[in-house]
PDB file of C-alpha atoms in Angstrom:
ATOM      1  CA  MET A 239      90.582 107.264  70.979  1.00 80.00           C
ATOM      2  CA  SER A 240      93.586 108.835  72.577  1.00 87.00           C
ATOM      3  CA  GLU A 241      94.252 108.371  75.985  1.00 86.00           C
ATOM      4  CA  THR A 242      93.711 112.344  76.556  1.00 88.00           C
ATOM      5  CA  GLU A 243      89.957 111.539  75.268  1.00 90.00           C
ATOM      6  CA  LEU A 244      89.945 108.408  76.724  1.00 88.00           C
ATOM      7  CA  ILE A 245      90.936 110.170  80.280  1.00 89.00           C
ATOM      8  CA  ARG A 246      88.053 112.984  79.683  1.00 90.00           C
ATOM      9  CA  LEU A 247      85.588 110.953  78.826  1.00 91.00           C
ATOM     10  CA  CYS A 248      85.889 109.055  81.691  1.00 90.00           C
ATOM     11  CA  GLN A 249      86.029 112.242  84.072  1.00 91.00           C
ATOM     12  CA  GLU A 250      82.612 112.935  82.594  1.00 91.00           C
ATOM     13  CA  GLY A 251      81.314 109.724  83.954  1.00 90.00           C
ATOM     14  CA  ASP A 252      81.042 107.572  80.607  1.00 90.00           C
ATOM     15  CA  MET A 253      81.068 103.848  81.339  1.00 93.00           C
ATOM     16  CA  ASP A 254      81.958 102.690  78.538  1.00 93.00           C
ATOM     17  CA  ALA A 255      85.168 104.486  78.511  1.00 92.00           C
ATOM     18  CA  PHE A 256      86.054 103.524  82.002  1.00 93.00           C
ATOM     19  CA  ASN A 257      85.619  99.561  81.032  1.00 94.00           C
ATOM     20  CA  THR A 258      88.109 100.611  77.768  1.00 94.00           C
ATOM     21  CA  LEU A 259      90.367 102.044  80.285  1.00 93.00           C
ATOM     22  CA  VAL A 260      90.418  98.971  82.535  1.00 93.00           C
ATOM     23  CA  GLU A 261      90.493  96.180  79.343  1.00 94.00           C
ATOM     24  CA  LYS A 262      93.687  98.514  78.531  1.00 93.00           C
ATOM     25  CA  TYR A 263      95.572  98.372  82.142  1.00 93.00           C
ATOM     26  CA  GLN A 264      94.080  95.001  83.595  1.00 94.00           C
ATOM     27  CA  THR A 265      96.737  92.454  82.717  1.00 93.00           C
ATOM     28  CA  GLN A 266      99.809  95.189  83.842  1.00 92.00           C
ATOM     29  CA  VAL A 267      97.497  95.841  87.332  1.00 93.00           C
ATOM     30  CA  ILE A 268      97.148  91.944  87.936  1.00 93.00           C
ATOM     31  CA  ASN A 269     100.530  91.440  86.743  1.00 91.00           C
ATOM     32  CA  ILE A 270     101.825  94.235  89.445  1.00 90.00           C
ATOM     33  CA  ALA A 271      99.742  93.030  91.938  1.00 91.00           C
ATOM     34  CA  TYR A 272     100.630  89.493  91.639  1.00 91.00           C
ATOM     35  CA  GLY A 273     104.472  90.616  91.777  1.00 88.00           C
ATOM     36  CA  MET A 274     104.022  92.526  94.907  1.00 88.00           C
ATOM     37  CA  LEU A 275     101.695  90.174  96.870  1.00 88.00           C
ATOM     38  CA  SER A 276     102.734  86.563  95.433  1.00 85.00           C
ATOM     39  CA  ASP A 277      99.196  85.191  95.361  1.00 87.00           C
ATOM     40  CA  LYS A 278      96.700  85.269  92.944  1.00 90.00           C
ATOM     41  CA  GLU A 279      93.667  85.741  94.449  1.00 91.00           C
ATOM     42  CA  ASP A 280      95.081  88.821  96.329  1.00 92.00           C
ATOM     43  CA  ALA A 281      96.454  90.182  93.027  1.00 92.00           C
ATOM     44  CA  CYS A 282      92.602  89.850  91.666  1.00 93.00           C
ATOM     45  CA  ASP A 283      91.196  90.960  94.787  1.00 94.00           C
ATOM     46  CA  ALA A 284      94.086  94.410  94.431  1.00 94.00           C
ATOM     47  CA  ALA A 285      93.460  94.837  90.952  1.00 94.00           C
ATOM     48  CA  GLN A 286      89.600  95.013  91.545  1.00 94.00           C
ATOM     49  CA  GLU A 287      90.005  97.246  94.594  1.00 95.00           C
ATOM     50  CA  ALA A 288      92.366  99.299  92.690  1.00 94.00           C
ATOM     51  CA  PHE A 289      90.185 100.163  90.044  1.00 94.00           C
ATOM     52  CA  VAL A 290      87.400 100.831  92.575  1.00 94.00           C
ATOM     53  CA  LYS A 291      89.552 103.555  93.759  1.00 94.00           C
ATOM     54  CA  ILE A 292      90.698 104.756  89.970  1.00 93.00           C
ATOM     55  CA  TYR A 293      87.345 105.179  89.156  1.00 92.00           C
ATOM     56  CA  LYS A 294      86.024 106.891  92.246  1.00 92.00           C
ATOM     57  CA  SER A 295      89.245 109.222  91.834  1.00 92.00           C
ATOM     58  CA  ILE A 296      89.565 109.552  87.890  1.00 92.00           C
ATOM     59  CA  GLY A 297      87.837 113.199  88.413  1.00 90.00           C
ATOM     60  CA  SER A 298      91.051 114.384  90.112  1.00 90.00           C
ATOM     61  CA  PHE A 299      93.731 113.194  88.025  1.00 89.00           C
ATOM     62  CA  LYS A 300      95.597 116.210  86.655  1.00 87.00           C
ATOM     63  CA  GLY A 301      97.572 114.887  83.739  1.00 84.00           C
ATOM     64  CA  LYS A 302     100.966 115.935  85.701  1.00 85.00           C
ATOM     65  CA  SER A 303     102.149 112.043  84.770  1.00 84.00           C
ATOM     66  CA  ALA A 304     101.102 109.392  82.605  1.00 88.00           C
ATOM     67  CA  LEU A 305      98.102 108.105  83.410  1.00 90.00           C
ATOM     68  CA  SER A 306     100.028 104.381  83.642  1.00 90.00           C
ATOM     69  CA  THR A 307     101.898 105.910  86.281  1.00 90.00           C
ATOM     70  CA  TRP A 308      98.697 107.254  88.242  1.00 92.00           C
ATOM     71  CA  ILE A 309      97.380 104.132  87.985  1.00 92.00           C
ATOM     72  CA  TYR A 310     100.520 101.720  89.138  1.00 92.00           C
ATOM     73  CA  ARG A 311     100.559 103.703  92.079  1.00 90.00           C
ATOM     74  CA  ILE A 312      97.224 103.640  93.152  1.00 93.00           C
ATOM     75  CA  VAL A 313      97.847  99.738  92.689  1.00 93.00           C
ATOM     76  CA  SER A 314     101.205 100.177  94.431  1.00 90.00           C
ATOM     77  CA  ASN A 315      99.369 101.572  97.490  1.00 91.00           C
ATOM     78  CA  VAL A 316      96.057  99.176  97.556  1.00 93.00           C
ATOM     79  CA  CYS A 317      99.239  96.081  97.349  1.00 91.00           C
ATOM     80  CA  ASN A 318     101.081  97.793 100.187  1.00 88.00           C
ATOM     81  CA  ASP A 319      97.808  98.409 102.619  1.00 89.00           C
ATOM     82  CA  MET A 320      97.120  94.978 102.112  1.00 90.00           C
ATOM     83  CA  LEU A 321     100.721  93.567 102.654  1.00 87.00           C
ATOM     84  CA  ARG A 322     100.360  95.850 106.042  1.00 86.00           C
ATOM     85  CA  LYS A 323      96.783  94.193 106.686  1.00 85.00           C
ATOM     86  CA  ARG A 324      98.855  90.726 106.335  1.00 81.00           C
ATOM     87  CA  ARG A 325     101.331  91.862 108.849  1.00 79.00           C
ATOM     88  CA  ARG A 326      98.989  92.863 111.310  1.00 77.00           C
ATOM     89  CA  ASN A 327      97.545  89.546 111.069  1.00 73.00           C
ATOM     90  CA  ALA A 328     100.598  87.229 110.591  1.00 63.00           C
ATOM     91  CA  ASN A 329      99.153  85.189 113.848  1.00 56.00           C
ATOM     92  CA  THR A 330      96.318  83.834 111.658  1.00 52.00           C
ATOM     93  CA  VAL A 331      97.334  80.344 110.179  1.00 50.00           C
ATOM     94  CA  SER A 332      96.258  79.808 106.674  1.00 49.00           C
ATOM     95  CA  ILE A 333      94.566  76.458 105.652  1.00 48.00           C
ATOM     96  CA  SER A 334      94.180  77.469 102.032  1.00 50.00           C
ATOM     97  CA  VAL A 335      96.688  75.139  99.568  1.00 48.00           C
ATOM     98  CA  GLN A 336      98.693  76.899  97.037  1.00 51.00           C
ATOM     99  CA  ASP A 337      99.129  74.771  93.733  1.00 51.00           C
ATOM    100  CA  ASP A 338     102.199  76.083  92.081  1.00 51.00           C
ATOM    101  CA  SER A 339     101.445  73.855  88.681  1.00 48.00           C
ATOM    102  CA  LYS A 340      98.465  76.274  87.881  1.00 50.00           C
ATOM    103  CA  ASP A 341     100.843  79.221  87.819  1.00 51.00           C
ATOM    104  CA  MET A 342     102.426  78.713  84.451  1.00 48.00           C
ATOM    105  CA  GLU A 343     100.987  77.481  81.333  1.00 51.00           C
ATOM    106  CA  ILE A 344     103.632  76.885  78.393  1.00 41.00           C
ATOM    107  CA  THR A 345     102.582  77.367  75.173  1.00 49.00           C
ATOM    108  CA  ASP A 346     105.811  76.413  73.398  1.00 45.00           C
ATOM    109  CA  SER A 347     105.755  72.637  72.825  1.00 53.00           C
ATOM    110  CA  ALA A 348     109.854  72.608  71.840  1.00 61.00           C
ATOM    111  CA  PRO A 349     111.394  71.793  75.250  1.00 65.00           C
ATOM    112  CA  THR A 350     111.676  68.270  76.446  1.00 68.00           C
ATOM    113  CA  PRO A 351     109.808  67.326  79.629  1.00 70.00           C
ATOM    114  CA  GLU A 352     112.825  67.215  81.694  1.00 73.00           C
ATOM    115  CA  GLU A 353     113.499  70.975  80.699  1.00 71.00           C
ATOM    116  CA  LEU A 354     109.868  71.893  81.063  1.00 71.00           C
ATOM    117  CA  LEU A 355     110.197  70.520  84.621  1.00 73.00           C
ATOM    118  CA  GLU A 356     113.707  72.249  85.296  1.00 77.00           C
ATOM    119  CA  LEU A 357     112.384  75.469  84.247  1.00 74.00           C
ATOM    120  CA  SER A 358     109.430  75.582  86.416  1.00 78.00           C
ATOM    121  CA  GLU A 359     111.107  74.531  88.870  1.00 79.00           C
ATOM    122  CA  GLN A 360     113.444  77.848  88.526  1.00 78.00           C
ATOM    123  CA  GLN A 361     110.362  79.807  88.482  1.00 80.00           C
ATOM    124  CA  ARG A 362     108.896  78.527  91.210  1.00 82.00           C
ATOM    125  CA  ILE A 363     112.212  79.001  93.459  1.00 81.00           C
ATOM    126  CA  LEU A 364     112.233  83.005  91.520  1.00 83.00           C
ATOM    127  CA  ARG A 365     108.523  83.615  92.864  1.00 84.00           C
ATOM    128  CA  THR A 366     109.507  82.294  96.194  1.00 85.00           C
ATOM    129  CA  ALA A 367     112.605  84.281  96.333  1.00 87.00           C
ATOM    130  CA  ILE A 368     110.833  87.423  95.283  1.00 88.00           C
ATOM    131  CA  ALA A 369     108.074  86.580  97.849  1.00 87.00           C
ATOM    132  CA  GLU A 370     110.727  86.499 100.626  1.00 89.00           C
ATOM    133  CA  LEU A 371     112.134  90.121  99.915  1.00 90.00           C
ATOM    134  CA  SER A 372     110.475  92.668 101.793  1.00 91.00           C
ATOM    135  CA  ALA A 373     107.851  94.597 100.383  1.00 89.00           C
ATOM    136  CA  GLU A 374     110.156  97.433  99.223  1.00 91.00           C
ATOM    137  CA  TYR A 375     112.079  95.232  97.274  1.00 92.00           C
ATOM    138  CA  ARG A 376     109.454  93.012  95.869  1.00 91.00           C
ATOM    139  CA  GLU A 377     107.793  96.533  94.819  1.00 90.00           C
ATOM    140  CA  ILE A 378     111.023  97.538  93.047  1.00 92.00           C
ATOM    141  CA  ILE A 379     111.728  94.223  91.090  1.00 91.00           C
ATOM    142  CA  THR A 380     108.287  93.993  89.966  1.00 89.00           C
ATOM    143  CA  LEU A 381     108.200  97.243  88.165  1.00 91.00           C
ATOM    144  CA  SER A 382     111.398  97.149  86.854  1.00 92.00           C
ATOM    145  CA  ASP A 383     112.029  93.667  85.782  1.00 89.00           C
ATOM    146  CA  ILE A 384     108.542  92.058  85.353  1.00 86.00           C
ATOM    147  CA  GLU A 385     106.829  95.040  84.229  1.00 86.00           C
ATOM    148  CA  GLN A 386     109.657  96.735  82.866  1.00 88.00           C
ATOM    149  CA  LEU A 387     109.134 100.218  83.248  1.00 90.00           C
ATOM    150  CA  ARG A 388     111.579 102.710  83.148  1.00 92.00           C
ATOM    151  CA  TYR A 389     113.596 104.230  85.919  1.00 94.00           C
ATOM    152  CA  GLU A 390     111.453 107.817  85.529  1.00 93.00           C
ATOM    153  CA  GLU A 391     108.382 106.071  85.684  1.00 91.00           C
ATOM    154  CA  ILE A 392     109.337 103.870  88.434  1.00 92.00           C
ATOM    155  CA  SER A 393     110.636 107.334  90.359  1.00 93.00           C
ATOM    156  CA  GLU A 394     106.729 109.107  89.731  1.00 91.00           C
ATOM    157  CA  ILE A 395     104.792 106.052  90.954  1.00 89.00           C
ATOM    158  CA  LEU A 396     107.627 105.712  94.236  1.00 90.00           C
ATOM    159  CA  LYS A 397     107.614 109.499  94.597  1.00 91.00           C
ATOM    160  CA  CYS A 398     111.625 109.008  95.081  1.00 93.00           C
ATOM    161  CA  PRO A 399     114.779 110.498  92.921  1.00 95.00           C
ATOM    162  CA  VAL A 400     115.653 108.194  89.981  1.00 94.00           C
ATOM    163  CA  GLY A 401     119.094 108.104  91.960  1.00 95.00           C
ATOM    164  CA  THR A 402     117.067 106.230  94.520  1.00 94.00           C
ATOM    165  CA  VAL A 403     115.189 103.868  92.177  1.00 94.00           C
ATOM    166  CA  LYS A 404     118.533 102.680  90.912  1.00 95.00           C
ATOM    167  CA  SER A 405     120.478 102.197  94.451  1.00 95.00           C
ATOM    168  CA  ARG A 406     116.975 100.416  95.692  1.00 94.00           C
ATOM    169  CA  LEU A 407     116.858  98.220  92.738  1.00 94.00           C
ATOM    170  CA  ASN A 408     120.549  97.169  92.850  1.00 95.00           C
ATOM    171  CA  ARG A 409     120.160  96.039  96.604  1.00 95.00           C
ATOM    172  CA  ALA A 410     117.262  94.320  95.621  1.00 94.00           C
ATOM    173  CA  ARG A 411     118.734  92.701  93.077  1.00 93.00           C
ATOM    174  CA  ASN A 412     121.674  91.575  95.287  1.00 94.00           C
ATOM    175  CA  ALA A 413     118.998  90.387  97.929  1.00 92.00           C
ATOM    176  CA  LEU A 414     117.229  88.552  95.278  1.00 90.00           C
ATOM    177  CA  LYS A 415     120.465  86.768  93.685  1.00 89.00           C
ATOM    178  CA  LYS A 416     121.643  85.554  97.623  1.00 88.00           C
ATOM    179  CA  LYS A 417     118.422  84.257  98.159  1.00 85.00           C
ATOM    180  CA  ILE A 418     118.326  81.951  94.303  1.00 83.00           C
ATOM    181  CA  LEU A 419     122.192  81.384  95.037  1.00 83.00           C
ATOM    182  CA  LYS A 420     121.137  78.805  97.330  1.00 76.00           C
ATOM    183  CA  ASN A 421     119.432  76.835  94.639  1.00 64.00           C
ATOM    184  CA  ARG A 422     122.146  77.753  92.201  1.00 66.00           C
ATOM    185  CA  GLU A 423     122.330  74.554  90.585  1.00 61.00           C
ATOM    186  CA  LEU A 424     119.149  74.829  89.012  1.00 55.00           C
ATOM    187  CA  PHE A 425     120.321  78.116  87.228  1.00 55.00           C
ATOM    188  CA  LEU A 426     123.581  76.916  85.622  1.00 56.00           C
TER     189      LEU A 426
END
């Protein structure tokens, strides 16, 4: 089924078509949300909220941009709303325990246990460094380096010129580099 046909069916209220749309974009939506929120549960909540918004507003999709761009913009907005709520509730203390050991599954059995431990530590440091970036920088790093979207797509999602995307991405990468250099021995 073509994307145009999928959109048309969704706009007509076809639930099977919408389920197909969810299946097609679910992984990317959760990955973007996780990249921006740095929390698995929040990412799943954001993805669910984004798909509800997509369902409610698919009728207003005009096709002026790619469907994926429109979806990523909704996810980005939902995540930014969640981040604003976090800042308002910053005085609240969380008692949840984060278990980083479940964040990554390694399917390649070739590396030694020491190499796996080192890789795990590198990824933990990278996730932590990304989480410490401003929301604006986390968003652009996630869209560009994790989701590997083109500058033009990011420009549409963020509603800013391509030049702004490039300069913001450069500043975000430099900020991330400074944070990572604190643990440079793990990355040599």
